[in-house]
Short mmCIF file of C-alpha atoms and ligand atoms in Angstrom, two decimals:
data_model
loop_
_atom_site.label_atom_id
_atom_site.label_comp_id
_atom_site.label_asym_id
_atom_site.label_seq_id
_atom_site.Cartn_x
_atom_site.Cartn_y
_atom_site.Cartn_z
CA UNK A 1368 3.65 -19.07 -11.31
CA UNK A 1369 1.82 -16.96 -9.11
CA UNK A 1370 0.14 -16.75 -5.61
CA UNK A 1371 -3.86 -16.97 -5.32
CA UNK A 1372 -5.24 -15.69 -2.14
CA UNK A 1373 -8.70 -17.62 -1.72
CA UNK A 1374 -11.67 -17.23 0.19
CA UNK A 1375 -10.72 -14.04 2.33
CA UNK A 1376 -12.37 -10.92 2.74
CA UNK A 1377 -10.52 -8.05 1.27
CA UNK A 1378 -10.87 -4.74 3.28
CA UNK A 1379 -9.87 -1.56 1.51
CA UNK A 1380 -10.61 2.23 2.15
CA UNK A 1381 -13.89 1.70 0.06
CA UNK A 1382 -14.81 -1.85 0.48
CA UNK A 1383 -15.05 -4.97 2.44
CA UNK A 1384 -15.97 -7.83 0.32
CA UNK A 1385 -15.30 -11.54 -0.16
CA UNK A 1386 -13.11 -11.58 -3.16
CA UNK A 1387 -9.95 -13.99 -4.25
CA UNK A 1388 -6.70 -11.96 -5.06
CA UNK A 1389 -4.09 -13.38 -7.94
CA UNK A 1390 -0.62 -12.28 -7.23
CA UNK A 1391 1.79 -12.44 -10.56
CA UNK A 1392 5.25 -11.30 -9.97
CA UNK A 1393 5.51 -8.34 -7.66
CA UNK A 1394 1.94 -6.87 -8.27
CA UNK A 1395 -2.09 -7.78 -7.78
CA UNK A 1396 -3.31 -8.87 -11.52
CA UNK A 1397 -6.58 -10.05 -10.76
CA UNK A 1398 -9.43 -9.42 -8.17
CA UNK A 1399 -12.88 -11.51 -8.31
CA UNK A 1400 -15.34 -14.10 -7.44
CA UNK A 1401 -14.38 -17.96 -7.23
CA UNK A 1402 -10.82 -17.97 -9.36
CA UNK A 1403 -9.29 -20.92 -9.99
CA UNK A 1404 -5.98 -21.71 -8.41
CA UNK A 1405 -4.50 -23.62 -11.69
CA UNK A 1406 -0.75 -23.43 -11.70
CA UNK A 1407 -0.79 -20.64 -8.68
CA UNK A 1408 0.21 -21.23 -5.28
CA UNK A 1409 -2.91 -21.46 -3.03
CA UNK A 1410 -3.17 -19.40 0.01
CA UNK A 1411 -6.35 -20.45 2.02
CA UNK A 1412 -7.77 -17.30 3.48
CA UNK A 1413 -10.96 -18.60 4.76
CA UNK A 1414 -12.19 -16.78 8.03
CA UNK A 1415 -9.15 -14.24 7.23
CA UNK A 1416 -9.06 -10.60 6.28
CA UNK A 1417 -6.92 -9.40 3.43
CA UNK A 1418 -5.55 -5.86 4.15
CA UNK A 1419 -3.10 -3.64 2.21
CA UNK A 1420 0.15 -3.65 3.96
CA UNK A 1421 0.29 -0.95 6.56
CA UNK A 1422 2.29 2.31 5.89
CA UNK A 1423 3.95 4.09 8.69
CA UNK A 1424 4.85 7.74 7.51
CA UNK A 1425 6.63 8.81 10.55
CA UNK A 1426 9.41 6.74 11.69
CA UNK A 1427 13.05 7.90 12.89
CA UNK A 1428 15.51 4.39 12.50
CA UNK A 1429 18.97 5.11 13.44
CA UNK A 1430 18.48 8.62 14.30
CA UNK A 1431 21.22 10.55 16.19
CA UNK A 1432 19.24 12.60 18.56
CA UNK A 1433 19.05 13.57 22.26
CA UNK A 1434 23.14 12.47 22.80
CA UNK A 1435 22.49 8.75 21.37
CA UNK A 1436 21.03 7.08 18.29
CA UNK A 1437 17.88 5.56 18.02
CA UNK A 1438 18.22 1.58 18.46
CA UNK A 1439 15.98 0.41 15.69
CA UNK A 1440 17.72 0.83 12.29
CA UNK A 1441 16.84 -0.36 8.47
CA UNK A 1442 17.63 -4.04 9.36
CA UNK A 1443 15.86 -4.85 12.52
CA UNK A 1444 13.28 -2.23 12.59
CA UNK A 1445 12.08 -3.41 8.95
CA UNK A 1446 11.67 -6.60 10.84
CA UNK A 1447 9.91 -5.29 13.49
CA UNK A 1448 7.58 -3.28 11.11
CA UNK A 1449 6.74 -6.45 9.29
CA UNK A 1450 5.84 -8.46 12.19
CA UNK A 1451 3.33 -5.99 13.07
CA UNK A 1452 1.79 -5.52 9.65
CA UNK A 1453 3.72 -2.53 8.39
CA UNK A 1454 5.32 -3.06 4.89
CA UNK A 1455 6.33 0.58 3.96
CA UNK A 1456 7.50 3.56 5.74
CA UNK A 1457 8.88 7.06 5.38
CA UNK A 1458 11.73 7.93 7.56
CA UNK A 1459 13.18 11.64 8.00
CA UNK A 1460 16.49 12.41 6.47
CA UNK A 1461 18.08 15.21 8.21
CA UNK A 1462 19.90 17.96 6.58
CA UNK A 1463 23.10 18.61 8.60
CA UNK A 1464 23.57 21.85 10.06
CA UNK A 1465 25.90 23.71 7.38
CA UNK A 1466 25.77 20.95 5.07
CA UNK A 1467 23.24 20.37 1.97
CA UNK A 1468 20.16 18.30 1.47
CA UNK A 1469 21.92 15.86 -0.76
CA UNK A 1470 24.57 15.73 2.59
CA UNK A 1471 21.60 14.34 4.52
CA UNK A 1472 20.34 12.10 1.86
CA UNK A 1473 24.01 10.44 1.50
CA UNK A 1474 23.51 9.40 5.02
CA UNK A 1475 20.14 7.99 4.96
CA UNK A 1476 21.63 5.94 1.86
CA UNK A 1477 24.19 4.62 3.90
CA UNK A 1478 21.92 3.64 6.46
CA UNK A 1479 19.36 1.79 4.41
CA UNK A 1480 21.06 0.72 0.98
CA UNK A 1481 21.68 -2.95 1.13
CA UNK A 1482 20.28 -3.21 4.26
CA UNK A 1483 16.73 -2.54 3.98
CA UNK A 1484 14.18 -5.55 4.23
CA UNK A 1485 10.86 -3.66 3.65
CA UNK A 1486 9.93 -0.72 1.30
CA UNK A 1487 10.86 2.71 2.43
CA UNK A 1488 10.73 6.23 1.35
CA UNK A 1489 12.27 9.59 3.05
CA UNK A 1490 10.92 13.01 3.74
CA UNK A 1491 13.49 15.60 3.94
CA UNK A 1492 14.08 17.82 7.09
CA UNK A 1493 15.39 21.39 6.38
CA UNK A 1494 17.45 22.38 9.28
CA UNK A 1495 19.78 25.13 7.86
CA UNK A 1496 17.92 27.09 4.93
CA UNK A 1497 19.93 29.23 2.91
CA UNK A 1498 19.79 30.58 -0.60
CA UNK A 1499 21.75 27.21 -1.97
CA UNK A 1500 19.41 25.06 0.19
CA UNK A 1501 16.38 27.12 -1.47
CA UNK A 1502 17.43 26.36 -4.71
CA UNK A 1503 18.00 22.46 -4.05
CA UNK A 1504 14.80 21.88 -2.43
CA UNK A 1505 13.23 21.26 -6.19
CA UNK A 1506 15.78 18.81 -6.91
CA UNK A 1507 14.73 16.62 -4.24
CA UNK A 1508 11.82 15.75 -6.41
CA UNK A 1509 14.05 13.82 -8.84
CA UNK A 1510 15.17 11.68 -5.83
CA UNK A 1511 11.83 10.82 -5.36
CA UNK A 1512 11.33 13.22 -2.10
CA UNK A 1513 8.52 15.52 -2.09
CA UNK A 1514 7.71 16.31 1.19
CA UNK A 1515 9.88 18.48 3.62
CA UNK A 1516 9.79 18.28 7.36
CA UNK A 1517 10.21 21.41 9.63
CA UNK A 1518 10.81 21.42 13.36
CA UNK A 1519 9.26 24.51 15.11
CA UNK A 1520 10.87 23.00 18.27
CA UNK A 1521 14.12 21.51 19.72
CA UNK A 1522 15.80 24.84 19.85
CA UNK A 1523 19.34 24.89 18.88
CA UNK A 1524 18.85 21.44 17.42
CA UNK A 1525 16.55 21.44 14.47
CA UNK A 1526 14.41 24.19 15.03
CA UNK A 1527 13.75 26.81 12.50
CA UNK A 1528 12.47 30.10 12.47
CA UNK A 1529 9.40 31.48 10.96
CA UNK A 1530 10.77 33.08 8.25
CA UNK A 1531 12.50 29.38 7.25
CA UNK A 1532 8.96 28.09 7.43
CA UNK A 1533 7.13 30.61 5.20
CA UNK A 1534 9.87 30.89 2.73
CA UNK A 1535 10.05 27.07 2.62
CA UNK A 1536 6.25 26.64 2.00
CA UNK A 1537 6.75 29.23 -0.98
CA UNK A 1538 9.14 27.12 -2.64
CA UNK A 1539 7.24 23.81 -1.71
CA UNK A 1540 3.86 25.35 -2.94
CA UNK A 1541 5.60 26.27 -6.40
CA UNK A 1542 6.90 22.60 -6.95
CA UNK A 1543 3.92 20.55 -5.73
CA UNK A 1544 5.62 19.47 -2.39
CA UNK A 1545 4.04 19.10 1.06
CA UNK A 1546 5.59 20.94 4.31
CA UNK A 1547 5.02 18.60 7.46
CA UNK A 1548 5.73 20.33 10.61
CA UNK A 1549 6.58 19.40 14.09
CA UNK A 1550 4.34 21.97 15.86
CA UNK A 1551 5.67 23.01 19.35
CA UNK A 1552 6.65 26.63 20.15
CA UNK A 1553 10.30 25.85 21.02
CA UNK A 1554 11.21 29.17 22.25
CA UNK A 1555 8.68 29.01 25.10
CA UNK A 1556 10.06 25.35 25.65
CA UNK A 1557 13.36 26.66 26.16
CA UNK A 1558 12.04 29.22 28.39
CA UNK A 1559 9.98 27.05 30.84
CA UNK A 1560 12.79 24.14 30.79
CA UNK A 1561 15.37 26.04 32.87
CA UNK A 1562 12.95 27.17 35.25
CA UNK A 1563 11.38 23.83 36.35
CA UNK A 1564 15.00 22.64 36.55
CA UNK A 1565 16.07 25.56 38.95
CA UNK A 1566 13.03 24.75 40.91
CA UNK A 1567 13.70 21.12 41.39
CA UNK A 1568 11.27 19.74 39.12
CA UNK A 1569 13.86 17.33 37.54
CA UNK A 1570 12.01 14.16 37.25
CA UNK A 1571 10.38 12.92 33.80
CA UNK A 1572 7.08 14.05 34.84
CA UNK A 1573 8.14 17.66 34.34
CA UNK A 1574 8.58 16.98 30.69
CA UNK A 1575 5.00 17.58 30.36
CA UNK A 1576 5.01 20.96 31.99
CA UNK A 1577 7.60 22.15 29.88
CA UNK A 1578 5.82 21.48 26.78
CA UNK A 1579 2.07 22.38 27.90
CA UNK A 1580 -0.53 21.91 25.24
CA UNK A 1581 -0.69 25.57 24.60
CA UNK A 1582 2.41 25.77 22.85
CA UNK A 1583 1.38 23.17 20.57
CA UNK A 1584 -1.68 24.96 19.56
CA UNK A 1585 0.00 27.95 19.16
CA UNK A 1586 2.45 26.52 16.59
CA UNK A 1587 -0.22 24.43 15.01
CA UNK A 1588 -2.05 27.61 14.48
CA UNK A 1589 0.78 29.53 12.99
CA UNK A 1590 1.66 26.90 10.41
CA UNK A 1591 -1.90 26.24 9.55
CA UNK A 1592 -2.16 30.34 8.67
CA UNK A 1593 1.24 29.84 6.60
CA UNK A 1594 -0.41 27.33 4.71
CA UNK A 1595 -3.44 29.55 4.05
CA UNK A 1596 -1.25 32.28 3.00
CA UNK A 1597 0.89 30.40 0.60
CA UNK A 1598 -1.36 27.60 -0.67
CA UNK A 1599 1.02 25.29 0.51
CA UNK A 1600 -0.16 21.84 1.55
CA UNK A 1601 0.77 21.28 5.10
CA UNK A 1602 0.76 18.16 7.17
CA UNK A 1603 1.11 18.30 11.17
CA UNK A 1604 2.76 15.36 12.58
CA UNK A 1605 1.94 13.76 15.73
CA UNK A 1606 -0.87 16.10 17.17
CA UNK A 1607 -2.07 15.36 20.53
CA UNK A 1608 -4.29 17.97 22.10
CA UNK A 1609 -7.73 19.90 21.81
CA UNK A 1610 -5.76 23.48 20.91
CA UNK A 1611 -3.78 21.84 18.08
CA UNK A 1612 -7.02 19.99 16.71
CA UNK A 1613 -9.07 23.19 16.99
CA UNK A 1614 -6.28 25.00 14.69
CA UNK A 1615 -6.22 22.37 12.33
CA UNK A 1616 -9.95 22.12 12.15
CA UNK A 1617 -10.35 25.67 11.63
CA UNK A 1618 -7.96 25.88 8.58
CA UNK A 1619 -9.96 22.99 7.05
CA UNK A 1620 -13.06 25.05 7.59
CA UNK A 1621 -11.57 28.40 5.75
CA UNK A 1622 -10.89 25.72 2.87
CA UNK A 1623 -6.81 25.88 3.53
CA UNK A 1624 -4.81 22.77 2.28
CA UNK A 1625 -4.39 21.66 6.00
CA UNK A 1626 -3.93 17.84 7.19
CA UNK A 1627 -2.76 16.06 10.29
CA UNK A 1628 -1.73 12.81 11.98
CA UNK A 1629 -1.72 11.67 15.31
CA UNK A 1630 0.13 8.71 16.61
CA UNK A 1631 -1.04 5.53 18.50
CA UNK A 1632 0.67 6.49 22.02
CA UNK A 1633 -1.23 9.41 21.91
CA UNK A 1634 -4.85 7.53 22.21
CA UNK A 1635 -3.47 5.56 25.35
CA UNK A 1636 -1.07 7.38 27.59
CA UNK A 1637 -1.33 9.78 30.28
CA UNK A 1638 0.90 12.18 32.34
CA UNK A 1639 -0.45 10.79 35.65
CA UNK A 1640 -0.51 7.18 35.11
CA UNK A 1641 2.77 6.99 32.62
CA UNK A 1642 4.98 9.96 32.43
CA UNK A 1643 4.04 10.11 36.55
CA UNK A 1644 5.21 6.35 37.30
CA UNK A 1645 7.30 5.79 40.38
CA UNK A 1646 10.89 6.64 40.19
CA UNK A 1647 12.65 6.95 36.80
CA UNK A 1648 9.94 4.57 35.01
CA UNK A 1649 8.15 7.69 33.40
CA UNK A 1650 11.22 8.04 31.01
CA UNK A 1651 9.86 5.17 28.85
CA UNK A 1652 7.30 7.70 27.89
CA UNK A 1653 8.96 11.00 27.20
CA UNK A 1654 8.33 12.08 23.60
CA UNK A 1655 7.57 15.33 22.09
CA UNK A 1656 4.78 16.79 22.36
CA UNK A 1657 4.30 14.93 25.71
CA UNK A 1658 1.50 12.48 26.39
CA UNK A 1659 -1.53 14.39 27.64
CA UNK A 1660 -4.64 13.32 29.22
CA UNK A 1661 -7.61 11.03 28.99
CA UNK A 1662 -9.80 13.82 27.62
CA UNK A 1663 -7.30 14.48 24.73
CA UNK A 1664 -7.72 10.59 24.17
CA UNK A 1665 -11.47 11.45 23.39
CA UNK A 1666 -10.47 14.51 21.12
CA UNK A 1667 -8.08 12.32 19.09
CA UNK A 1668 -10.83 9.60 18.81
CA UNK A 1669 -13.20 12.47 17.60
CA UNK A 1670 -10.82 13.65 15.07
CA UNK A 1671 -9.57 10.30 13.33
CA UNK A 1672 -13.66 9.71 13.13
CA UNK A 1673 -14.72 13.07 11.90
CA UNK A 1674 -11.97 13.18 9.18
CA UNK A 1675 -9.89 16.02 10.86
CA UNK A 1676 -6.98 13.87 11.19
CA UNK A 1677 -6.13 11.77 8.21
CA UNK A 1678 -3.39 9.40 9.43
CA UNK A 1679 -2.37 7.42 12.40
CA UNK A 1680 1.27 6.65 12.39
CA UNK A 1681 3.87 6.11 15.08
CA UNK A 1682 6.66 8.36 15.31
CA UNK A 1683 8.85 5.35 16.19
CA UNK A 1684 12.14 6.54 17.81
CA UNK A 1685 13.08 3.90 20.38
CA UNK A 1686 15.78 4.20 22.97
CA UNK A 1687 17.02 1.74 25.65
CA UNK A 1688 15.12 2.18 28.85
CA UNK A 1689 18.44 1.19 30.71
CA UNK A 1690 21.28 1.45 27.87
CA UNK A 1691 24.08 1.33 30.30
CA UNK A 1692 23.76 -2.44 30.75
CA UNK A 1693 23.64 -2.96 27.06
CA UNK A 1694 20.49 -5.03 26.84
CA UNK A 1695 21.27 -5.33 23.16
CA UNK A 1696 23.10 -8.51 23.58
CA UNK A 1697 20.32 -10.00 25.71
CA UNK A 1698 18.17 -8.72 23.06
CA UNK A 1699 19.95 -10.74 20.19
CA UNK A 1700 20.35 -13.77 22.45
CA UNK A 1701 16.50 -14.03 22.66
CA UNK A 1702 15.92 -13.36 19.23
CA UNK A 1703 18.86 -15.90 18.02
CA UNK A 1704 20.87 -13.04 17.13
CA UNK A 1705 19.54 -10.92 14.40
CA UNK A 1706 22.12 -9.14 11.93
CA UNK A 1707 23.09 -6.18 13.93
CA UNK A 1708 24.50 -3.59 11.65
CA UNK A 1709 25.08 -0.70 13.83
CA UNK A 1710 27.58 0.59 16.09
CA UNK A 1711 27.57 -2.44 18.33
CA UNK A 1712 28.60 -5.00 15.53
CA UNK A 1713 31.71 -2.81 14.68
CA UNK A 1714 32.77 -2.41 18.48
CA UNK A 1715 31.22 -4.84 20.88
CA UNK A 1716 32.32 -3.09 23.77
CA UNK A 1717 30.24 -0.02 22.68
CA UNK A 1718 27.20 0.43 24.85
CA UNK A 1719 24.53 2.93 23.42
CA UNK A 1720 23.28 5.08 25.81
CA UNK A 1721 19.52 5.37 26.48
CA UNK A 1722 16.73 7.09 28.72
CA UNK A 1723 18.89 6.65 31.44
CA UNK A 1724 20.81 9.94 30.30
CA UNK A 1725 18.33 11.84 31.74
CA UNK A 1726 18.31 10.58 35.36
CA UNK A 1727 18.35 13.65 37.46
CA UNK A 1728 17.16 16.00 34.48
CA UNK A 1729 14.26 15.42 32.42
CA UNK A 1730 15.05 17.78 29.70
CA UNK A 1731 18.46 15.35 28.74
CA UNK A 1732 16.18 12.10 28.46
CA UNK A 1733 16.23 11.39 24.84
CA UNK A 1734 12.77 12.04 23.35
CA UNK A 1735 10.82 9.17 21.76
CA UNK A 1736 9.42 5.69 22.22
CA UNK A 1737 8.63 2.58 20.14
CA UNK A 1738 5.49 1.59 18.32
CA UNK A 1739 6.23 0.66 14.60
CA UNK A 1740 5.45 -2.96 15.57
CA UNK A 1741 2.50 -2.33 17.59
CA UNK A 1742 0.65 0.38 15.69
CA UNK A 1743 -1.78 -1.91 13.29
CA UNK A 1744 -2.43 -4.26 16.08
CA UNK A 1745 -3.06 -1.97 18.82
CA UNK A 1746 -5.14 0.34 16.30
CA UNK A 1747 -7.24 -2.72 15.26
CA UNK A 1748 -8.31 -3.80 19.02
CA UNK A 1749 -8.91 -0.28 19.96
CA UNK A 1750 -10.40 1.19 17.09
CA UNK A 1751 -12.07 -1.74 15.19
CA UNK A 1752 -12.71 -3.84 18.08
CA UNK A 1753 -14.48 -1.38 20.22
CA UNK A 1754 -16.80 -0.26 17.44
CA UNK A 1755 -14.86 3.51 17.32
CA UNK A 1756 -13.55 2.53 13.41
CA UNK A 1757 -15.09 0.52 10.69
CA UNK A 1758 -12.33 -1.95 9.30
CA UNK A 1759 -12.34 0.43 5.98
CA UNK A 1760 -11.74 3.44 8.12
CA UNK A 1761 -8.85 1.47 9.74
CA UNK A 1762 -7.34 0.64 6.27
CA UNK A 1763 -7.66 4.28 5.10
CA UNK A 1764 -6.01 6.02 8.42
CA UNK A 1765 -3.40 3.12 8.33
CA UNK A 1766 -2.71 2.26 4.75
CA UNK A 1767 -4.42 4.46 2.08
CA UNK A 1768 -4.48 7.97 3.40
CA UNK A 1769 -0.64 8.09 4.15
CA UNK A 1770 -0.14 6.22 0.50
CA UNK A 1771 -2.33 9.13 -0.89
CA UNK A 1772 -1.21 12.20 0.80
CA UNK A 1773 2.59 11.23 0.34
CA UNK A 1774 2.23 10.25 -3.21
CA UNK A 1775 2.57 6.62 -3.37
CA UNK A 1776 -1.00 6.01 -4.36
CA UNK A 1777 -2.15 3.45 -5.97
CA UNK A 1778 1.15 1.61 -5.88
CA UNK A 1779 0.63 1.62 -2.10
CA UNK A 1780 -1.95 1.57 0.36
CA UNK A 1781 -4.58 -0.79 -1.21
CA UNK A 1782 -5.14 -3.78 -2.94
CA UNK A 1783 -6.28 -3.12 -6.60
CA UNK A 1784 -5.44 -4.57 -9.97
CA UNK A 1785 -1.67 -3.18 -10.92
CA UNK A 1786 -1.01 -2.36 -6.98
CA UNK A 1787 2.05 -3.75 -5.46
CA UNK A 1788 1.17 -7.12 -3.74
CA UNK A 1789 1.79 -5.80 -0.29
CA UNK A 1790 -0.76 -7.84 1.42
CA UNK A 1791 -1.67 -8.66 5.20
CA UNK A 1792 -3.26 -11.82 5.66
CA UNK A 1793 -5.14 -10.89 8.83
CA UNK A 1794 -6.58 -13.33 11.29
CA UNK A 1795 -9.47 -11.32 13.36
CA UNK A 1796 -9.88 -14.30 15.81
CA UNK A 1797 -6.15 -14.70 16.70
CA UNK A 1798 -5.13 -13.22 20.12
CA UNK A 1799 -1.90 -11.90 20.92
CA UNK A 1800 -0.59 -10.34 24.19
CA UNK A 1801 2.21 -7.49 23.30
CA UNK A 1802 5.06 -7.64 25.43
CA UNK A 1803 8.69 -6.34 25.37
CA UNK A 1804 9.70 -10.23 26.12
CA UNK A 1805 8.00 -11.25 22.78
CA UNK A 1806 8.37 -8.06 20.29
CA UNK A 1807 10.85 -7.71 17.67
CA UNK A 1808 11.82 -4.04 17.97
CA UNK A 1809 15.23 -3.58 19.69
CA UNK A 1810 13.98 -2.16 22.68
CA UNK A 1811 13.73 -3.53 26.35
CA UNK A 1812 10.10 -2.07 26.89
CA UNK A 1813 7.03 -1.83 25.37
CA UNK A 1814 4.43 1.18 25.57
CA UNK A 1815 1.32 -1.45 25.52
CA UNK A 1816 2.63 -3.90 27.86
CA UNK A 1817 0.32 -6.73 28.71
CA UNK A 1818 -2.37 -5.49 26.24
CA UNK A 1819 -4.27 -8.44 24.74
CA UNK A 1820 -5.19 -7.72 21.03
CA UNK A 1821 -7.38 -9.79 19.07
CA UNK A 1822 -6.59 -9.68 15.27
CA UNK A 1823 -3.02 -9.97 14.01
CA UNK A 1824 -1.48 -10.31 10.45
CA UNK A 1825 -0.49 -13.82 10.58
CA UNK A 1826 0.94 -13.75 7.00
CA UNK A 1827 2.79 -10.69 5.42
CA UNK A 1828 3.72 -10.34 2.03
CA UNK A 1829 5.33 -7.50 0.12
CA UNK A 1830 5.57 -7.27 -3.62
CA UNK A 1831 4.22 -10.92 -3.69
CA UNK A 1832 7.41 -12.17 -1.32
CA UNK A 1833 6.26 -13.73 1.80
CA UNK A 1834 8.13 -11.75 4.82
CA UNK A 1835 6.21 -12.83 7.72
CA UNK A 1836 4.56 -16.65 8.33
CA UNK A 1837 3.42 -16.67 11.79
CA UNK A 1838 6.53 -16.58 14.08
CA UNK A 1839 8.86 -17.12 11.15
CA UNK A 1840 10.68 -14.37 9.66
CA UNK A 1841 11.64 -14.56 6.03
CA UNK A 1842 12.74 -11.15 4.79
CA UNK A 1843 16.29 -10.37 3.89
CA UNK A 1844 18.67 -7.38 3.73
CA UNK A 1845 18.51 -5.47 0.55
CA UNK A 1846 15.07 -6.74 -0.54
CA UNK A 1847 13.33 -3.60 0.79
CA UNK A 1848 13.17 -0.81 -2.15
CA UNK A 1849 13.08 2.63 -2.14
CA UNK A 1850 10.09 4.05 -3.51
CA UNK A 1851 10.35 7.18 -5.02
CA UNK A 1852 7.18 9.52 -4.80
CA UNK A 1853 5.17 11.73 -6.64
CA UNK A 1854 4.75 15.59 -6.31
CA UNK A 1855 1.48 17.18 -6.60
CA UNK A 1856 0.00 14.76 -4.21
CA UNK A 1857 -3.83 14.99 -3.43
CA UNK A 1858 -4.74 17.14 -0.20
CA UNK A 1859 -7.49 15.06 1.73
O1 LIG B 165 9.60 12.66 20.82
C1 LIG B 165 9.96 12.56 19.64
N1 LIG B 165 8.77 12.76 19.19
N2 LIG B 165 11.10 11.96 19.17
C2 LIG B 165 11.10 12.07 17.93
C3 LIG B 165 11.75 13.19 17.05
C4 LIG B 165 10.27 14.22 16.84
O2 LIG B 165 10.17 15.03 17.39
O3 LIG B 165 9.25 13.55 15.78
ZN1 LIG B 166 8.37 15.49 16.15
ZN1 LIG B 167 9.28 12.35 14.67
#
C-alpha cells in the first residue's frame, strides 16, 4: 500500500500544476490527474501545495568552533530542520590539522551514524593540504563526497593560503569535483581586529568593521579568477554584498564555472539594528561574513532574481546567547525532553559556552547563527508572498538548484516519477509567528523573532515516511540516510 496525495498543486522549479502524486515505498511512482486512491492511503491536499523537501547545503551541526560547539546536532537539528520543511542537508566535515580527510570523515560519521533523523550528505573542508591529502582528495568520491570547502578566512584556525586554493582546484577539476569557498581575506581581518580592540572597540558591532565588504569582494574575486584559470567549478558560500556579487557576476559573464549562494539572514539583518543592538544583544547576530546594510539586502534580492545567485541556504551554526546558565535544561523541559545525544547527556553538569565568551572582546564571540528551521518559511513570506519570487523560483533556490549543483538531482530536489518521496504539504494560508518560545532549534533566541509568516509545511514526508504532522514529531534516530553524491554535477 502506498500514499496518494490528492487534490494538491504541485510546485517544482519548472511547474505549478494541479496533480495527484502517488508514493509507493520510498519513491514517487505516478503523477497525474484524478488518480484513484484504491488500496492507497489518501492524503487530501485540497487548497495545499505539494513541494519538494527543502535542501540546505550549508549547515554546521555539532561543530567545535570558537571555543565551544554548535548546539544543534544530527538529532535535534534534524528535527528542527524537518519542522521547517528541510528534509536533506549537507554538513561540513573538517579535516583535522595534521590529520587526513578520512580522519575528519570518521569524526562526522560518529556524529551522524544511528542518530540522523533526516537525509544528509557531507562536504569536505580541506584545512591542511600536503601531498598525501592531494592524493586523498579523489578518494572522497568513493565516499560519496564530491565537494571540497576552503576557508579564505579564520586565520590560524581554518584558513588556507592561495597555493592551497589553487592546487585544490586543480585536483578537483581533474576529478569532476566542485570547490566551495568562504571568501573573506583572513590576513586583512587578522590585521584589523587587534587595532580595533586596542582602540577600545570591543562591542559586538565592531565585528562588522573587522570584516568590511571590501575583503569579501577581494577574496571572492581571487577565487573567481582561480576558477577561470583552473576550470574548476566554484561555489561561493554565504555571499553578502555588492563587491562580492559583482565579482561573481563578472566571472559568470566571462564564462567561468562560478556560482554562489546567500543565506536567509543576509536579506534581513543590519549592522545598525541588530549587530549594534544595545548591550551585548548584538552578539546574537555575529557571523562571518557579517550582516550588512539595507542596501545590500536589495543587491541580494536582485542577485537571486536575476540568477547571479543559485541557492539560498542558512549557514546554520547556532550557539547559546547565554550558555553560562545552561538553558539546555529549560529547552529540554519545554519540548518534553528531546533526546540529547551530546556532551550534556554524558555529563549533566557540563555547561556549553555560548556567545557570552565574547563579552568585552567581539573577536571571541562564536561566529554563527540559527536558521535551519526558519529558512523555507521566511523565504516564502519575504520572497513569494512579497511578489519578489515566483513559487517555482522559490523551489529552485531552496530545493532543486541545491540538488543539481551538489549531485543529488533528480533523486532529491523535485517531485518527479522516480524521485525520493521527500514531500512537503504546504498550507499557503496558515500563519505562524516565529519565536524562540516555539521553535525546535536548540537555541535561546531566533533571528526572526516575532515575524509572522503565511505559508507553512503542515506535513513533511521523507522517502514516503511522515516526519511531521502539524505539531507532532514522528521521526526517529537512525532513519536519516547518508546520500552519496555524484561527481561531474552541472554548473548552473
Ligand atoms: O559565522 C559563521 N558563518 N559561522 C559558521 C562558519 C562559517 O564560516 O561558515
Ligand atoms: Zn563561512
Ligand atoms: Zn558555514
